[in-house]
GROMACS .gro file of C-alpha atoms in nm:
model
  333
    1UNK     CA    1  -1.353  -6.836  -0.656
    2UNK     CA    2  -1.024  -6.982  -0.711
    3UNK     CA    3  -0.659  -6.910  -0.810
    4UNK     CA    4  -0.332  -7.006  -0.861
    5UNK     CA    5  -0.331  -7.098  -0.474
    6UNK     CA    6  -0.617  -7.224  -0.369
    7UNK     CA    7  -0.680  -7.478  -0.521
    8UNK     CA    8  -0.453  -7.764  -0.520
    9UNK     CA    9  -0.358  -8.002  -0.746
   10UNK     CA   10  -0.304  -7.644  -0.969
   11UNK     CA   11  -0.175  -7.651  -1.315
   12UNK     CA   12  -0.177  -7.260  -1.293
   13UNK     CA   13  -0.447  -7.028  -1.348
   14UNK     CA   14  -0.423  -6.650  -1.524
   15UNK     CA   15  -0.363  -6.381  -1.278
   16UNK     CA   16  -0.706  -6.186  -1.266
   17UNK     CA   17  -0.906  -6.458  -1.462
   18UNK     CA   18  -1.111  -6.700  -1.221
   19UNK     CA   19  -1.289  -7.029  -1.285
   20UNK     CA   20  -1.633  -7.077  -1.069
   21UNK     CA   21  -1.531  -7.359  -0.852
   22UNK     CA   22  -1.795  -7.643  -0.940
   23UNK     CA   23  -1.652  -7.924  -0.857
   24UNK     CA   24  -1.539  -8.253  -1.053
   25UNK     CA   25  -1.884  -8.322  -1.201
   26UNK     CA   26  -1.918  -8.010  -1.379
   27UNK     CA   27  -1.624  -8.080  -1.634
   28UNK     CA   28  -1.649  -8.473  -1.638
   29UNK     CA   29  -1.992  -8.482  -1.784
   30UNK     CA   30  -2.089  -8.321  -2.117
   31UNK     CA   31  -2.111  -8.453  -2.477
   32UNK     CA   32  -1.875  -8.390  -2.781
   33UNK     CA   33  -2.074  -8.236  -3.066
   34UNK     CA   34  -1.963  -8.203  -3.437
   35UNK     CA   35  -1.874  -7.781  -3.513
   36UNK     CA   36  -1.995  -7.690  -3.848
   37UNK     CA   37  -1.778  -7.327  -3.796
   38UNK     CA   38  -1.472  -7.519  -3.631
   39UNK     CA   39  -1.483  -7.812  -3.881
   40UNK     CA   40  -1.524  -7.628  -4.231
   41UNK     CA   41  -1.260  -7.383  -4.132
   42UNK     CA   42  -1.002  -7.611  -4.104
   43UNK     CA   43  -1.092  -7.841  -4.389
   44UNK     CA   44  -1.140  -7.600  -4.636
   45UNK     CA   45  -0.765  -7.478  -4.521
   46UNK     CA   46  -0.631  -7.815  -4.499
   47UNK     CA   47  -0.803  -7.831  -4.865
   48UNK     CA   48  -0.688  -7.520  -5.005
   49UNK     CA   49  -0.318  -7.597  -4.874
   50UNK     CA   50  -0.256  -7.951  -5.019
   51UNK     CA   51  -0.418  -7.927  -5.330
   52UNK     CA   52  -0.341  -7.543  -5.411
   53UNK     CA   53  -0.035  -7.562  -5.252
   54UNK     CA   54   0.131  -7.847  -5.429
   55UNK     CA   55  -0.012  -7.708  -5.776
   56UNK     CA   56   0.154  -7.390  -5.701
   57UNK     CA   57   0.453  -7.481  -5.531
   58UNK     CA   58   0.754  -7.253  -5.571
   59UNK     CA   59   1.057  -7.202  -5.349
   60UNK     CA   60   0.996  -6.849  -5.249
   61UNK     CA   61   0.610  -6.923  -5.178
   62UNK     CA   62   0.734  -7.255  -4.936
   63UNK     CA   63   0.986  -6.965  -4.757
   64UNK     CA   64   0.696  -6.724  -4.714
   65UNK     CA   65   0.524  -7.032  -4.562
   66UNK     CA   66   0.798  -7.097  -4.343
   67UNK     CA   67   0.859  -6.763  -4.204
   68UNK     CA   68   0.541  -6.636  -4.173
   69UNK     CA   69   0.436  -6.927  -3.980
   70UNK     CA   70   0.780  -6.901  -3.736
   71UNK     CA   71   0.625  -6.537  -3.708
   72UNK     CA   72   0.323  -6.629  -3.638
   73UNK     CA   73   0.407  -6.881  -3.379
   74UNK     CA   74   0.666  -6.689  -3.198
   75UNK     CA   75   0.525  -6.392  -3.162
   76UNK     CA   76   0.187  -6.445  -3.169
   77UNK     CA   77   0.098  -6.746  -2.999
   78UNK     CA   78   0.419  -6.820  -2.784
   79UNK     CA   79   0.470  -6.487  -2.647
   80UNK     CA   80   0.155  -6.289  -2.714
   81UNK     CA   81  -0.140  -6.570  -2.661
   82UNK     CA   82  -0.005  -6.781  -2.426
   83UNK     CA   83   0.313  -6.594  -2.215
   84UNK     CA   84   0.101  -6.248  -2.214
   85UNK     CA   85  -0.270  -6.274  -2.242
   86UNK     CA   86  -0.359  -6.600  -2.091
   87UNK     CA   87  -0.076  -6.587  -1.799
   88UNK     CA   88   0.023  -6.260  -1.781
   89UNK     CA   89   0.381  -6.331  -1.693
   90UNK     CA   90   0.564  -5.990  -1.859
   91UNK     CA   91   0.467  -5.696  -1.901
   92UNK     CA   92   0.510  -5.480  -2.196
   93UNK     CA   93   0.383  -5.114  -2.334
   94UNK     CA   94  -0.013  -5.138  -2.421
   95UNK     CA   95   0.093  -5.158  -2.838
   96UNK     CA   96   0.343  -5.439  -2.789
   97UNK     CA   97   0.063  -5.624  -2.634
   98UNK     CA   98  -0.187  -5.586  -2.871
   99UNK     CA   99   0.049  -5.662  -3.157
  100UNK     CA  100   0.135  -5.979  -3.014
  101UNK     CA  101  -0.247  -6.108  -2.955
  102UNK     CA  102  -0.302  -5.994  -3.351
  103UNK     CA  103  -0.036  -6.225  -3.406
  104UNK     CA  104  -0.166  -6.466  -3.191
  105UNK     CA  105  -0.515  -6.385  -3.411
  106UNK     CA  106  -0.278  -6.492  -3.725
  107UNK     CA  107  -0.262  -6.912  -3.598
  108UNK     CA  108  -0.602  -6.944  -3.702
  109UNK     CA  109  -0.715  -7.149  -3.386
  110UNK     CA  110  -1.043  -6.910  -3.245
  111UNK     CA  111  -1.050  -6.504  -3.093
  112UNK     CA  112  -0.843  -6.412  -2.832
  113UNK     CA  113  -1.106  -6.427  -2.549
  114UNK     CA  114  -1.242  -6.811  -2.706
  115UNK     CA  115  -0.875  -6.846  -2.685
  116UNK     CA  116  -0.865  -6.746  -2.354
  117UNK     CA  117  -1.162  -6.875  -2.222
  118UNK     CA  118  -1.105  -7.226  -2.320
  119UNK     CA  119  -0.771  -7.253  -2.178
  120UNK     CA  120  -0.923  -7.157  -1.881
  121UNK     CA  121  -1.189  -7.441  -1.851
  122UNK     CA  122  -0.890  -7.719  -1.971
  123UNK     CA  123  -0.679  -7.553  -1.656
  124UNK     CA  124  -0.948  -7.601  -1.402
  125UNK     CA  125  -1.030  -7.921  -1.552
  126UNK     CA  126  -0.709  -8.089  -1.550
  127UNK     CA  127  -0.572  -7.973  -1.208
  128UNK     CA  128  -0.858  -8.193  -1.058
  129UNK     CA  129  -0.834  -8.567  -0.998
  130UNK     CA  130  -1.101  -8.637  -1.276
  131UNK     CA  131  -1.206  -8.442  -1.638
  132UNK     CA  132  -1.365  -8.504  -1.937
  133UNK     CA  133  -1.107  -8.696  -2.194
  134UNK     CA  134  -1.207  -8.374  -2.424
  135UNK     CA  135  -1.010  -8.163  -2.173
  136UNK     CA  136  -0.743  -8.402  -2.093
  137UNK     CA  137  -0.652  -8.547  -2.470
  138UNK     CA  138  -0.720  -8.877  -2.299
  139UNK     CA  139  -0.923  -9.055  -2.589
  140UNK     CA  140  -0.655  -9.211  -2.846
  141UNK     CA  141  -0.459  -9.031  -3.095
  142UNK     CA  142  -0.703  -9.040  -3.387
  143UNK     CA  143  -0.998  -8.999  -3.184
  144UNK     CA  144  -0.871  -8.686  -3.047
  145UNK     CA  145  -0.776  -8.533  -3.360
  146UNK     CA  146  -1.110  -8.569  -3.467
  147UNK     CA  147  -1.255  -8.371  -3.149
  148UNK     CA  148  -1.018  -8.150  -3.131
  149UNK     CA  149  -1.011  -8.008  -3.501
  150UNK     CA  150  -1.355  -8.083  -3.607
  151UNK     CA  151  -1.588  -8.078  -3.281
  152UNK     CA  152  -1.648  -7.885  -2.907
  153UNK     CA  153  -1.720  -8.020  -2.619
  154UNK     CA  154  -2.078  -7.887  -2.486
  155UNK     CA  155  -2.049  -7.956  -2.099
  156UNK     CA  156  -2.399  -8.074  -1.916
  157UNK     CA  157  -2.317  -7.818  -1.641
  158UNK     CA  158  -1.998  -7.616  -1.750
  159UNK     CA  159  -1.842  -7.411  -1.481
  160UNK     CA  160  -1.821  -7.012  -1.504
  161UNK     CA  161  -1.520  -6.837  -1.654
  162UNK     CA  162  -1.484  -6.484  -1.514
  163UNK     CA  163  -1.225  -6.287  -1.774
  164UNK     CA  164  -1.064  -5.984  -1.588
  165UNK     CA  165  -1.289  -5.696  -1.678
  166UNK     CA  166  -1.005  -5.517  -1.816
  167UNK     CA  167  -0.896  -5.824  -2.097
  168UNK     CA  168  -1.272  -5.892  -2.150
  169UNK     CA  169  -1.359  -5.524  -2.214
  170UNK     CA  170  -1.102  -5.426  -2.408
  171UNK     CA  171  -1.230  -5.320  -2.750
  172UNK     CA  172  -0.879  -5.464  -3.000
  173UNK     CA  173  -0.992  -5.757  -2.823
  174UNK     CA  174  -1.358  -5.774  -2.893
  175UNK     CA  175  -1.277  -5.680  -3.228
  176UNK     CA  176  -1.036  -5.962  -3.314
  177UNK     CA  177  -1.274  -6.200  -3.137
  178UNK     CA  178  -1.561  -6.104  -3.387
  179UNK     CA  179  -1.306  -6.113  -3.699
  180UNK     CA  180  -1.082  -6.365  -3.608
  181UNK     CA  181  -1.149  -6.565  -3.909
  182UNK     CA  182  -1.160  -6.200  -4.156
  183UNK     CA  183  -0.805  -6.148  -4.027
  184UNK     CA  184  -0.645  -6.378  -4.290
  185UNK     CA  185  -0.858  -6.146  -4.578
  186UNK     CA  186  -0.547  -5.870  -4.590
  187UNK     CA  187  -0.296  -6.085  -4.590
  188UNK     CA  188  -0.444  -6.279  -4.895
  189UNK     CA  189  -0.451  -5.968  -5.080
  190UNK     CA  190  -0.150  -5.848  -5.025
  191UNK     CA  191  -0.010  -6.227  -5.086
  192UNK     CA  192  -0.228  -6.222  -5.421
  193UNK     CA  193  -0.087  -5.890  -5.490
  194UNK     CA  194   0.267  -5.973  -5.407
  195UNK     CA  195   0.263  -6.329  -5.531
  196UNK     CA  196  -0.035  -6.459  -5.664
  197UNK     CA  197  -0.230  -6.779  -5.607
  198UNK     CA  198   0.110  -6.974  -5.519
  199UNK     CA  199   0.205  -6.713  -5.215
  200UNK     CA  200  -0.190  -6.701  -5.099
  201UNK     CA  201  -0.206  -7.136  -5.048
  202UNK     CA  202   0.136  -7.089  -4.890
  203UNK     CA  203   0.091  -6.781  -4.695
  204UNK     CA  204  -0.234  -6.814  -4.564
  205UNK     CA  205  -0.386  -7.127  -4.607
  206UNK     CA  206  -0.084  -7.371  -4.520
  207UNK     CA  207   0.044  -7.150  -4.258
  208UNK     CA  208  -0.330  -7.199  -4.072
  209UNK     CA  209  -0.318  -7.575  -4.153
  210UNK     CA  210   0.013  -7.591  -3.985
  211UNK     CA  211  -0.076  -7.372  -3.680
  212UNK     CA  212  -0.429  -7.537  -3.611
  213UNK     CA  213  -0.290  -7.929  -3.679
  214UNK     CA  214  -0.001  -7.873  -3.513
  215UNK     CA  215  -0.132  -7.707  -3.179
  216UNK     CA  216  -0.348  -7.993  -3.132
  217UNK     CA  217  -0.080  -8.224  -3.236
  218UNK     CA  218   0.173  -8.119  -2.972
  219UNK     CA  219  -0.101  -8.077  -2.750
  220UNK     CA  220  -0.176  -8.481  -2.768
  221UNK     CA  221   0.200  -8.555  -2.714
  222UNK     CA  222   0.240  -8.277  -2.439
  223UNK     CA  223  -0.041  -8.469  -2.227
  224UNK     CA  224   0.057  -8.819  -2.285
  225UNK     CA  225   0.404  -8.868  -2.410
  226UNK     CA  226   0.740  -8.734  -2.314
  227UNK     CA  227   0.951  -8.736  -1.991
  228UNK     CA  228   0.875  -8.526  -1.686
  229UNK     CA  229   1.039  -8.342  -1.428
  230UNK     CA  230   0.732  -8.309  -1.218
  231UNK     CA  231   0.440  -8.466  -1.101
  232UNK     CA  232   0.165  -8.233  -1.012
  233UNK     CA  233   0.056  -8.450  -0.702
  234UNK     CA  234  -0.346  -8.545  -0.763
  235UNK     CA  235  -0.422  -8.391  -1.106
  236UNK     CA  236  -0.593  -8.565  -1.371
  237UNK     CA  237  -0.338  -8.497  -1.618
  238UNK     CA  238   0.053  -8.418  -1.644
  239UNK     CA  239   0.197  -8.229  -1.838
  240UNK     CA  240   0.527  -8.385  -2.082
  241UNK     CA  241   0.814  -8.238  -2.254
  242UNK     CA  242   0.883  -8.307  -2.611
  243UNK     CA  243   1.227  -8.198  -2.625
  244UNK     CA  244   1.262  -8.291  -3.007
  245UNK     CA  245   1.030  -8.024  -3.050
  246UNK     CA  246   1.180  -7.698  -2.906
  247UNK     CA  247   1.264  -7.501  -3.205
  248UNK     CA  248   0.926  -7.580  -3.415
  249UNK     CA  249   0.706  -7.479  -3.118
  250UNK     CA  250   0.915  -7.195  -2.989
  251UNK     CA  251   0.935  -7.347  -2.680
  252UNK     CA  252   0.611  -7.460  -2.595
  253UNK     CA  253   0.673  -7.778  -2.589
  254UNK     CA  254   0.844  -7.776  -2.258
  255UNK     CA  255   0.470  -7.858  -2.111
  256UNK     CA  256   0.577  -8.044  -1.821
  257UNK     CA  257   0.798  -7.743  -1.697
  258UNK     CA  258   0.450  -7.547  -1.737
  259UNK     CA  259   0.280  -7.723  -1.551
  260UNK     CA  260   0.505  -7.736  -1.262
  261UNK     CA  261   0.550  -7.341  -1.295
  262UNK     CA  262   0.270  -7.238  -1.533
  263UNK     CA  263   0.296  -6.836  -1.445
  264UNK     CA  264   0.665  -6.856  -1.536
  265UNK     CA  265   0.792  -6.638  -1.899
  266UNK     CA  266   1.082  -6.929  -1.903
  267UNK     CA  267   0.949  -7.256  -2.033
  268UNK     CA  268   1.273  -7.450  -2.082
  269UNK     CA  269   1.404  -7.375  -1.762
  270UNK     CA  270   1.773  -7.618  -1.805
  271UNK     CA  271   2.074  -7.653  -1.969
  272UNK     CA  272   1.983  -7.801  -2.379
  273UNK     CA  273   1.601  -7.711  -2.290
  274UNK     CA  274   1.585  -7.432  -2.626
  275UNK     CA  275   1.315  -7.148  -2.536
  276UNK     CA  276   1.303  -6.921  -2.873
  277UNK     CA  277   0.989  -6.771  -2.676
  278UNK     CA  278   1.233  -6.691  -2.397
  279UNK     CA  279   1.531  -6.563  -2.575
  280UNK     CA  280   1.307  -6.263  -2.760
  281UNK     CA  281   1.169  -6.172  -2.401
  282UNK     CA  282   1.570  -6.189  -2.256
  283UNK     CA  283   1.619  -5.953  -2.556
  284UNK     CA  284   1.347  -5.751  -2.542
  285UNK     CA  285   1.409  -5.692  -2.162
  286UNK     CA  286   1.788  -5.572  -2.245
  287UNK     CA  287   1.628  -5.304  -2.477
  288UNK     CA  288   1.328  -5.221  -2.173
  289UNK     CA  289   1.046  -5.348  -2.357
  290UNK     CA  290   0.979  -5.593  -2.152
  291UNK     CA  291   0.949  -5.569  -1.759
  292UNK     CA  292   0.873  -5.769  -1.431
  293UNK     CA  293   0.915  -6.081  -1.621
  294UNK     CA  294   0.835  -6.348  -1.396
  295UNK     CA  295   1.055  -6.656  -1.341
  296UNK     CA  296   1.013  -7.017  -1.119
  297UNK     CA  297   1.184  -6.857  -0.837
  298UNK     CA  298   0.905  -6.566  -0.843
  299UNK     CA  299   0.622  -6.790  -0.784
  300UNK     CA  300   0.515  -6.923  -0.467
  301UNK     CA  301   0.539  -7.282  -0.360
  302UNK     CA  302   0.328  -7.541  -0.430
  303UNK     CA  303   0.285  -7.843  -0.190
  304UNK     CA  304   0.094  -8.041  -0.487
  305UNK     CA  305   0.432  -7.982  -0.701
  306UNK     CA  306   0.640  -8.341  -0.674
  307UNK     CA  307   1.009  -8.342  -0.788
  308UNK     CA  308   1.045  -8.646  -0.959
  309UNK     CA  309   1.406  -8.874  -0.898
  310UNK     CA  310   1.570  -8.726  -1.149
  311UNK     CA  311   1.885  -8.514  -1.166
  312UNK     CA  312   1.739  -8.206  -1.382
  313UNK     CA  313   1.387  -8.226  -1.117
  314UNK     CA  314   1.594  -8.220  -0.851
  315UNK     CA  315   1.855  -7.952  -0.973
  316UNK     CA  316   1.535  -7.727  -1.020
  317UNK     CA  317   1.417  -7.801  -0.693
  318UNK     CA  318   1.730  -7.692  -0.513
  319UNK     CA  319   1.748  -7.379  -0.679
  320UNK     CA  320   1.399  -7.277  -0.573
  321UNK     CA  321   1.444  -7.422  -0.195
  322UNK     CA  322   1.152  -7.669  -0.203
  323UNK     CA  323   1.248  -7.888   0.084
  324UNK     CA  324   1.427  -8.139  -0.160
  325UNK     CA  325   1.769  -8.365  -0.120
  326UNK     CA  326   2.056  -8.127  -0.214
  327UNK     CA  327   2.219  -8.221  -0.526
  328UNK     CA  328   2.519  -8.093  -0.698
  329UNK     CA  329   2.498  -7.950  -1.009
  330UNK     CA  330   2.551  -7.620  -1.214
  331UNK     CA  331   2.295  -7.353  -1.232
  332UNK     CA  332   2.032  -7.339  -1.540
  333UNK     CA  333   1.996  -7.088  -1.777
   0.00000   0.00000   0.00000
């Protein structure tokens, strides 16, 4: 078994989730099949959203699009998907959890445990020297869009994924996993209801268009374009920051920063580096909903992690005493 520790280069791995070490082989050789379920799901959105949503256009449905998907994204992918279920670096009362995965349900990208599962395998996979250019976004831009969005990757000898017992048990879970796609149904009713046709293409379908196209989107970037503070010493792939980006991911597109400190709540971790995701958890710790929120300096070194000769790498590196040349500067945020 592995973790966080062990195995080095590490991109960070979920507290209490576990990867069956199986070496480089196991996620370098596999073939990339079409997905009837993955592919019609996001046409038929991408469909419903252009065509309906231009013939229906009005300025309140384009707001409802708007907000719902800065809901969606915030709260639901930023801080419940990613900062909560897959790394587990807050914690938070049982309902505040569980509101945040629904959320999280909301993007339209897969169940929480497919969710989880499959960040799991692209962890393992890129912390090695080799993976599959599936798992690494390393196959061209238009090229990857088409296996991200329409197709899977179906490994010759995947290796196991071992969910904590308590996330993979848990019944809200299993239930959004088996509806993940039925969770959009209410909401197009009460759109209907509320707004008709117009608010449903705006609401529902664009909002999923946006969230699905644009994960994988700033996924691509976030693996092969941007700067970097770090270089995770022998890893297949490093992570980049898209700084231009900040505000429309909520954060998440500080991906270099994640991989250097991937169990950390704080993504943008210096001065002009915007972290909406991080500002709600600030706030929601001031009002002690939110506990044992885990920063950089929390974690425990990594020899793989390489400060690169910058001033904001080496600020970072100062402030978290990892054996590199002082430099003086002022404290991040």
């Amino acid at each position: 078994m592995i973790n966080d520790n062990t195995l080095a280069p590490a991109t960070g791995h979920v507290e209490g989730h576990r990867v069956q070490a199986a070496g480089i082989a196991a996620v370098c050789h596999g073939d990339v099949r079409y997905s009837p379920a993955r592919s019609i799901w996001f046409t038929m959105m991408l469909i419903a959203a252009v065509v309906g949503g231009f013939a229906t256009a009005t300025p309140s449905a384009v707001a409802l699009f708007g907000i719902g998907t800065a809901i969606v994204l915030l709260f639901g992918h930023s801080l419940g998907s990613h900062r909560k279920l897959i790394h587990n670096s807050y914690q938070c009362p049982r309902w505040l959890a569980y509101l945040f995965v629904y959320c999280g349900t909301l993007v339209g990208l897969s169940g929480p445990l497919s969710l989880l599962r499959q960040h799991e395998l692209r962890d393992y996979a890129q912390r090695l020297p080799r993976c599959h250019d599936y798992l690494r976004h390393g196959c061209g831009f238009w090229r990857d869009a088409w296996w991200q969005l329409h197709c899977d990757l179906q490994l010759d000898a995947p290796p196991e994924i071992h969910i904590e017992a308590a996330v993979a048990n848990d019944k809200f879970y299993r239930f959004l996993e088996r509806t993940w796609m039925l969770q959009q149904l209410p909401w197009a009713l009460v759109f209907y209801v509320w707004g008709g046709w117009s608010f449903v293409f705006w609401g529902v379908c664009a909002r999923v268009t946006a969230g699905v196209f644009g994960h994988w989107l700033i996924g691509y970037f976030a693996h092969n374009h941007g700067e970097m503070h770090y270089r995770v010493s022998g890893a297949a792939v490093q992570g980049r920051n898209i700084r231009w980006t900040s505000l429309l991911t909520m954060g998440e597109c500080w991906h270099n920063n994640h991989h250097a400190y991937p169990g950390s709540a704080k993504l943008g971790l210096f001065d002009g580096e915007w972290d909406p995701g991080w500002w709600v958890l600030a706030a929601l710790r001031s009002v002690g909903l939110v506990w044992d929120v885990r920063l950089p300096e929390d974690l425990p070194p990594r020899a793989e992690l390489m400060p690169l000769e910058s001033p904001v790498g080496l600020q970072v590196g100062n402030r978290l005493g990892r054996r590199m040349p002082p430099l003086p500067m002022s404290e991040p945020r």
